[in-house]
Coordinates of C-alpha atoms in Angstrom, one line a residue:
X19 CA 0.0 -0.1 -0.1
X20 CA 1.4 3.3 -1.2
X21 CA 1.3 6.4 1.1
X22 CA -0.4 8.4 2.0
X23 CA -2.6 6.4 4.3
X24 CA -4.2 6.6 7.7
X25 CA -2.4 5.0 10.7
X26 CA -5.2 3.2 12.8
X27 CA -6.1 4.8 16.1
X28 CA -5.3 1.5 18.0
X29 CA -2.0 1.3 16.5
X30 CA 0.7 1.3 19.2
X31 CA 2.6 4.7 18.5
X32 CA 1.9 6.2 21.8
X33 CA 2.0 9.2 22.5
X34 CA 0.7 9.8 18.9
X35 CA -2.7 9.6 17.6
X36 CA -4.1 9.0 14.2
X37 CA -2.6 11.0 11.3
X38 CA -1.4 10.8 7.7
X39 CA 1.8 9.0 6.6
X40 CA 3.3 10.9 3.6
X41 CA 6.5 10.9 1.6
X42 CA 9.3 13.0 2.9
X43 CA 10.3 15.2 -0.1
X44 CA 13.9 15.5 1.3
X45 CA 14.4 11.8 1.5
X46 CA 12.3 9.5 -0.7
X47 CA 13.3 6.4 1.2
X48 CA 11.4 7.7 4.2
X49 CA 7.8 8.7 5.0
X50 CA 6.8 11.2 7.7
X51 CA 3.9 10.8 10.0
X52 CA 2.7 14.2 11.4
X53 CA 0.9 13.5 14.6
X54 CA -2.2 15.4 15.7
X55 CA -1.2 15.5 19.3
X56 CA 1.3 18.3 19.5
X57 CA 2.0 18.1 23.1
X58 CA 5.0 16.1 22.2
X59 CA 6.0 18.3 19.3
X60 CA 7.3 15.1 17.6
X61 CA 6.9 13.5 14.1
X62 CA 7.7 9.8 13.3
X63 CA 9.9 9.0 10.5
X64 CA 9.3 5.5 9.2
X65 CA 11.3 3.5 6.5
X66 CA 9.5 2.5 3.4
X67 CA 11.1 -0.9 3.7
X68 CA 9.7 -1.6 7.2
X69 CA 6.4 0.2 7.7
X70 CA 5.5 0.4 11.4
X71 CA 8.5 -1.9 12.3
X72 CA 11.3 0.6 13.1
X73 CA 10.8 4.3 13.6
X74 CA 12.8 7.2 15.1
X75 CA 11.5 10.6 16.2
X76 CA 12.6 14.2 15.5
X77 CA 11.4 17.6 16.6
X78 CA 8.8 19.5 14.7
X79 CA 9.8 23.2 15.0
X80 CA 7.3 26.0 14.5
X81 CA 7.7 29.6 13.7
X82 CA 7.4 31.4 17.1
X83 CA 6.2 34.8 16.2
X84 CA 2.4 35.1 16.4
X85 CA -0.4 32.4 17.3
X86 CA -0.7 29.5 15.1
X87 CA -3.5 27.0 15.7
X88 CA -1.2 24.2 14.4
X89 CA 1.0 24.7 17.4
X90 CA -1.6 25.7 19.9
X91 CA -0.8 22.9 22.3
X92 CA 2.9 23.2 21.8
X93 CA 3.5 26.9 22.2
X94 CA 4.3 28.6 25.4
X95 CA 1.9 30.8 27.6
X96 CA 1.7 34.5 26.9
X97 CA 3.8 35.1 30.1
X98 CA 6.7 33.0 28.9
X99 CA 6.5 34.6 25.4
X100 CA 6.6 37.9 27.2
X101 CA 9.7 36.9 29.0
X102 CA 11.4 35.7 25.8
X103 CA 10.5 39.4 24.6
X104 CA 12.2 40.8 27.6
X105 CA 15.3 38.8 27.2
X106 CA 15.5 39.4 23.3
X107 CA 14.9 43.1 23.7
X108 CA 17.6 43.5 26.5
X109 CA 20.3 41.5 24.6
X110 CA 19.6 43.6 21.5
X111 CA 19.8 46.8 23.5
X112 CA 23.1 45.9 25.0
X113 CA 24.7 45.4 21.5
X114 CA 23.0 48.4 19.8
X115 CA 23.0 51.1 22.4
X116 CA 25.8 53.2 20.8
X117 CA 23.7 53.5 17.6
X118 CA 20.8 54.7 19.7
X119 CA 23.1 57.4 21.3
X120 CA 24.3 58.6 17.9
X121 CA 20.8 58.7 16.5
X122 CA 19.4 60.8 19.3
X123 CA 22.4 63.2 19.2
X124 CA 21.9 63.8 15.5
X125 CA 18.1 64.2 15.9
X126 CA 18.5 66.7 18.7
X127 CA 20.9 68.9 16.6
X128 CA 19.3 71.7 14.8
X129 CA 22.3 72.7 12.8
X130 CA 23.0 70.9 9.4
X131 CA 24.8 67.7 9.5
X132 CA 27.6 69.2 7.4
X133 CA 31.3 69.4 8.3
X134 CA 31.8 72.9 9.8
X135 CA 33.3 74.6 12.9
X136 CA 29.7 75.7 13.8
X137 CA 28.3 72.2 13.8
X138 CA 28.9 69.8 16.7
X139 CA 28.3 66.6 14.9
X140 CA 28.3 65.9 11.1
X141 CA 29.1 62.1 10.6
X142 CA 29.0 58.8 12.3
X143 CA 32.7 58.6 12.6
X144 CA 33.2 62.2 13.8
X145 CA 30.5 62.0 16.3
X146 CA 31.7 58.6 17.8
X147 CA 35.2 60.1 18.0
X148 CA 34.0 63.2 19.7
X149 CA 31.8 61.5 22.2
X150 CA 34.7 59.1 23.1
X151 CA 37.1 62.0 23.5
X152 CA 34.7 64.2 25.5
X153 CA 32.7 61.6 27.5
X154 CA 34.9 58.5 27.5
X155 CA 33.8 55.1 26.2
X156 CA 30.9 55.1 28.6
X157 CA 29.5 58.1 26.6
X158 CA 28.3 55.7 23.9
X159 CA 26.3 53.7 26.4
X160 CA 24.9 56.8 28.1
X161 CA 21.4 56.2 29.2
X162 CA 21.8 52.5 29.0
X163 CA 20.2 51.6 32.3
X164 CA 16.9 53.3 31.6
X165 CA 17.2 52.1 28.0
X166 CA 17.4 48.5 29.4
X167 CA 14.5 49.1 31.8
X168 CA 12.6 50.4 28.5
X169 CA 13.5 47.4 26.4
X170 CA 12.7 44.8 29.2
X171 CA 9.2 46.4 30.1
X172 CA 8.5 47.1 26.4
X173 CA 9.4 43.5 25.2
X174 CA 7.3 42.0 28.0
X175 CA 4.2 44.2 27.1
X176 CA 4.7 44.0 23.4
X177 CA 5.3 40.3 22.7
X178 CA 3.0 39.1 25.6
X179 CA 0.0 41.3 24.2
X180 CA 0.9 40.5 20.6
X181 CA 0.6 36.7 21.2
X182 CA -2.5 37.1 23.1
X183 CA -4.1 39.3 20.4
X184 CA -3.3 37.1 17.5
X185 CA -4.6 34.1 19.5
X186 CA -7.9 36.0 20.0
X187 CA -8.1 36.9 16.4
X188 CA -7.4 33.5 15.1
X189 CA -9.9 31.9 17.3
X190 CA -12.7 34.4 16.8
X191 CA -12.1 35.3 13.1
X192 CA -10.2 32.5 11.8
X193 CA -7.6 34.6 10.4
X194 CA -5.1 32.0 9.3
X195 CA -5.4 33.1 5.7
X196 CA -4.6 36.7 6.4
X197 CA -1.6 36.3 8.7
X198 CA 0.3 39.3 7.3
X199 CA -2.7 41.6 7.8
X200 CA -3.5 40.2 11.2
X201 CA 0.1 40.6 12.4
X202 CA 0.1 44.1 11.2
X203 CA -2.9 45.1 13.1
X204 CA -2.0 43.2 16.3
X205 CA 1.5 44.4 16.1
X206 CA 0.5 48.1 15.9
X207 CA -1.9 47.7 18.8
X208 CA 0.6 45.8 21.0
X209 CA 3.2 48.6 20.1
X210 CA 0.9 51.2 21.1
X211 CA 0.0 49.5 24.4
X212 CA 3.8 48.9 25.2
X213 CA 4.6 52.4 24.4
X214 CA 2.0 54.0 26.7
X215 CA 3.2 51.7 29.6
X216 CA 7.0 52.4 29.0
X217 CA 6.9 56.1 28.0
X218 CA 8.5 57.5 31.3
X219 CA 11.5 55.3 30.7
X220 CA 11.8 56.5 27.2
X221 CA 11.7 60.1 28.2
X222 CA 14.2 59.8 30.9
X223 CA 16.5 57.9 28.7
X224 CA 16.3 60.6 25.9
X225 CA 17.3 63.2 28.5
X226 CA 20.1 61.2 30.0
X227 CA 21.4 60.5 26.4
X228 CA 20.9 64.1 25.3
X229 CA 22.8 65.9 28.1
X230 CA 26.5 66.6 27.8
X231 CA 29.2 67.4 30.4
X232 CA 28.7 68.5 33.2
X233 CA 25.6 66.4 33.8
X234 CA 22.3 68.0 34.8
X235 CA 20.9 64.5 36.0
X236 CA 22.9 62.1 38.0
X237 CA 20.9 59.0 37.2
X238 CA 17.3 57.6 36.6
X239 CA 15.9 58.4 40.0
X240 CA 17.4 61.9 40.0
X241 CA 16.2 62.7 36.6
X242 CA 12.7 61.5 37.5
X243 CA 12.6 63.4 40.7
X244 CA 13.8 66.7 39.1
X245 CA 11.4 66.4 36.2
X246 CA 8.4 65.8 38.4
X247 CA 9.3 68.6 40.8
X248 CA 10.2 71.2 38.3
X249 CA 7.9 70.3 35.3
X250 CA 5.2 68.1 36.8
X251 CA 4.3 64.5 36.3
X252 CA 3.2 65.1 32.7
X253 CA 6.8 65.8 31.7
X254 CA 7.5 62.0 31.9
X255 CA 4.9 61.7 29.0
X256 CA 6.3 64.5 26.8
X257 CA 6.1 63.3 23.2
X258 CA 3.5 60.6 24.0
X259 CA 1.1 61.8 21.2
X260 CA 3.7 61.8 18.4
X261 CA 5.2 58.6 19.8
X262 CA 1.7 56.8 19.6
X263 CA 1.1 58.2 16.1
X264 CA 4.4 56.8 14.8
X265 CA 4.7 53.7 17.0
X266 CA 1.4 52.2 16.1
X267 CA 2.1 52.1 12.2
X268 CA 5.8 51.5 12.9
X269 CA 5.3 48.2 14.9
X270 CA 2.5 47.3 12.7
X271 CA 4.8 47.4 9.7
X272 CA 7.6 45.6 11.5
X273 CA 5.4 42.6 12.4
X274 CA 3.6 42.7 9.0
X275 CA 6.8 43.0 6.9
X276 CA 8.5 40.3 9.0
X277 CA 5.6 37.8 8.3
X278 CA 5.7 38.8 4.7
X279 CA 9.4 38.4 4.3
X280 CA 9.3 35.0 6.3
X281 CA 6.5 33.8 4.0
X282 CA 8.7 34.8 1.0
X283 CA 11.6 32.8 2.4
X284 CA 9.3 29.8 3.0
X285 CA 8.2 30.0 -0.5
X286 CA 11.6 30.3 -2.1
X287 CA 13.2 27.7 0.1
X288 CA 10.3 25.2 0.2
X289 CA 10.1 25.4 4.0
X290 CA 6.7 24.7 5.5
X291 CA 5.0 26.5 8.4
X292 CA 5.8 23.6 10.7
X293 CA 9.5 24.3 10.4
X294 CA 11.5 26.9 12.3
X295 CA 13.1 29.5 10.3
X296 CA 17.1 29.4 10.4
X297 CA 18.4 32.3 12.5
X298 CA 20.0 34.0 9.5
X299 CA 16.6 34.0 7.7
X300 CA 14.9 35.5 10.7
X301 CA 17.5 38.2 10.9
X302 CA 17.2 39.1 7.2
X303 CA 13.5 39.2 7.4
X304 CA 13.6 41.2 10.6
X305 CA 16.2 43.6 9.1
X306 CA 14.2 44.2 6.0
X307 CA 11.1 44.9 8.2
X308 CA 13.1 47.4 10.3
X309 CA 14.3 49.3 7.3
X310 CA 10.9 49.7 5.7
X311 CA 9.2 50.5 8.9
X312 CA 11.6 53.1 10.0
X313 CA 11.7 54.8 6.6
X314 CA 7.9 55.3 6.7
X315 CA 7.8 57.1 10.1
X316 CA 11.1 58.7 10.7
X317 CA 10.0 62.4 10.8
X318 CA 7.5 61.6 13.5
X319 CA 10.3 59.9 15.6
X320 CA 12.5 62.9 15.1
X321 CA 9.7 65.1 16.3
X322 CA 9.0 63.0 19.3
X323 CA 12.7 63.2 20.4
X324 CA 12.7 67.0 20.0
X325 CA 9.6 67.4 22.1
X326 CA 11.0 65.1 24.8
X327 CA 13.8 67.6 25.6
X328 CA 11.5 70.6 25.9
X329 CA 12.3 72.3 29.2
X330 CA 15.8 70.8 29.1
X331 CA 17.5 73.6 27.1
X332 CA 20.4 74.3 29.5
X333 CA 21.9 70.8 29.1
X334 CA 21.5 71.0 25.4
X335 CA 23.0 74.5 24.9
X336 CA 26.6 73.4 24.4
X337 CA 25.5 71.2 21.4
X338 CA 24.1 74.1 19.4
X339 CA 20.8 76.0 19.0
X340 CA 17.8 75.2 21.1
X341 CA 14.2 75.5 20.0
X342 CA 10.8 75.7 21.7
X343 CA 7.8 73.9 20.1
X344 CA 4.0 74.3 20.7
X345 CA 3.3 70.6 19.7
X346 CA 3.8 68.0 17.0
X347 CA 2.6 70.0 14.1
X348 CA 4.5 73.1 15.1
X349 CA 7.6 71.0 15.5
X350 CA 7.5 69.3 12.1
X351 CA 6.6 72.7 10.4
X352 CA 9.2 74.7 12.0
X353 CA 11.8 71.9 11.4
X354 CA 10.8 71.8 7.7
X355 CA 10.9 75.6 7.3
X356 CA 14.3 76.2 9.0
X357 CA 16.1 72.9 8.1
X358 CA 14.3 71.8 4.9
X359 CA 12.9 68.4 4.1
X360 CA 16.4 66.7 5.0
X361 CA 16.0 68.2 8.5
X362 CA 13.1 65.8 9.1
X363 CA 15.6 63.0 8.4
X364 CA 18.5 64.0 10.7
X365 CA 20.1 60.9 12.1
X366 CA 18.4 58.7 9.5
X367 CA 21.6 56.7 8.7
X368 CA 22.4 55.6 12.2
X369 CA 18.7 55.2 12.9
X370 CA 18.2 53.1 9.9
X371 CA 21.3 50.9 10.7
X372 CA 20.0 50.6 14.2
X373 CA 16.5 49.7 13.1
X374 CA 17.8 46.9 10.8
X375 CA 20.1 45.6 13.5
X376 CA 17.6 45.7 16.4
X377 CA 14.7 44.4 14.6
X378 CA 16.6 41.6 12.9
X379 CA 18.1 40.7 16.3
X380 CA 14.9 40.8 18.3
X381 CA 12.9 38.6 16.1
X382 CA 15.7 36.1 15.5
X383 CA 16.5 36.0 19.4
X384 CA 12.8 35.9 20.2
X385 CA 12.4 32.8 18.2
X386 CA 15.6 31.2 19.5
X387 CA 14.7 31.9 23.1
X388 CA 11.1 30.6 22.8
X389 CA 12.4 27.5 21.3
X390 CA 14.8 27.0 24.2
X391 CA 12.0 27.5 26.7
X392 CA 9.8 24.9 24.9
X393 CA 12.7 22.5 25.0
X394 CA 13.2 23.1 28.7
X395 CA 9.5 22.5 29.4
X396 CA 9.3 19.1 27.7

């Protein structure tokens, strides 16, 4: 009898249940039985020469980002997926913090990014050398502690809520055939939720990174106390409106493009949904998603950073001009008027490099860490 055929329910392949035995396209001499009971996360490989006589087992890996009803019993709880988000975000932050410092310094500079005695920064190399000379090696990791708190809290809120949202959508609306759209919408909503929760960390981080020497703020707690005492509690949420306006489409595009590029890789390589993407493929898909997402919302990111340092002009004075803005529209309009269209894209190069590196790393690390957690829970 040639495959595919049904393995009887009473056949002793515990802990497996009935399923279909099909030819393994990678090795014609073997057939693969995909079990319906995914608690074991195993498949059975049976030799054509000895059906049911001898069999070995191997792992069935699943793409980890987003809910998939095919892996419903195998995947982690939303809490553990959130923990994976925390770890992937914090590792990525540790590796990419210097790019974030350079991006913020460029964004906060009102003068053109051209080589001149009047301009403080004008290139990645020059800015890096100047920061190292004036602020030491630690200057490139300035604001790292609040940034890590931001990354950890953001990763927990974002990935935990994203997995829960995709689970609800797939169970209620059966959105399996619209994964890219579903991931885009759920990614945007989870990003907005995570942003609202972690905004104070982001504001404090921006101010710590934006200050020069001598420092105005000695650390996280000192910055928080000074801001609340001198500017009120709302100062911790400065730039929230432009942040939400840019982060919802930004994270939506990140998750959507990642799913799109992952599907493209699976199509070109012949990989199925039940197979985990190689780490390099996840990094490439994530990097492409990060590039396109960042390019689409960059002016809003720049406006957010400039609004976050309002009331912080003394610490910024040594870096050049300081400006006052009445809100998001005024900030974008005045920047365009005084600095031109390219003024809205200051810091775009380090920001894009950072976005590609961080998005690629976060998605790749998230999938690897979730797979480790699943292996440990077996």
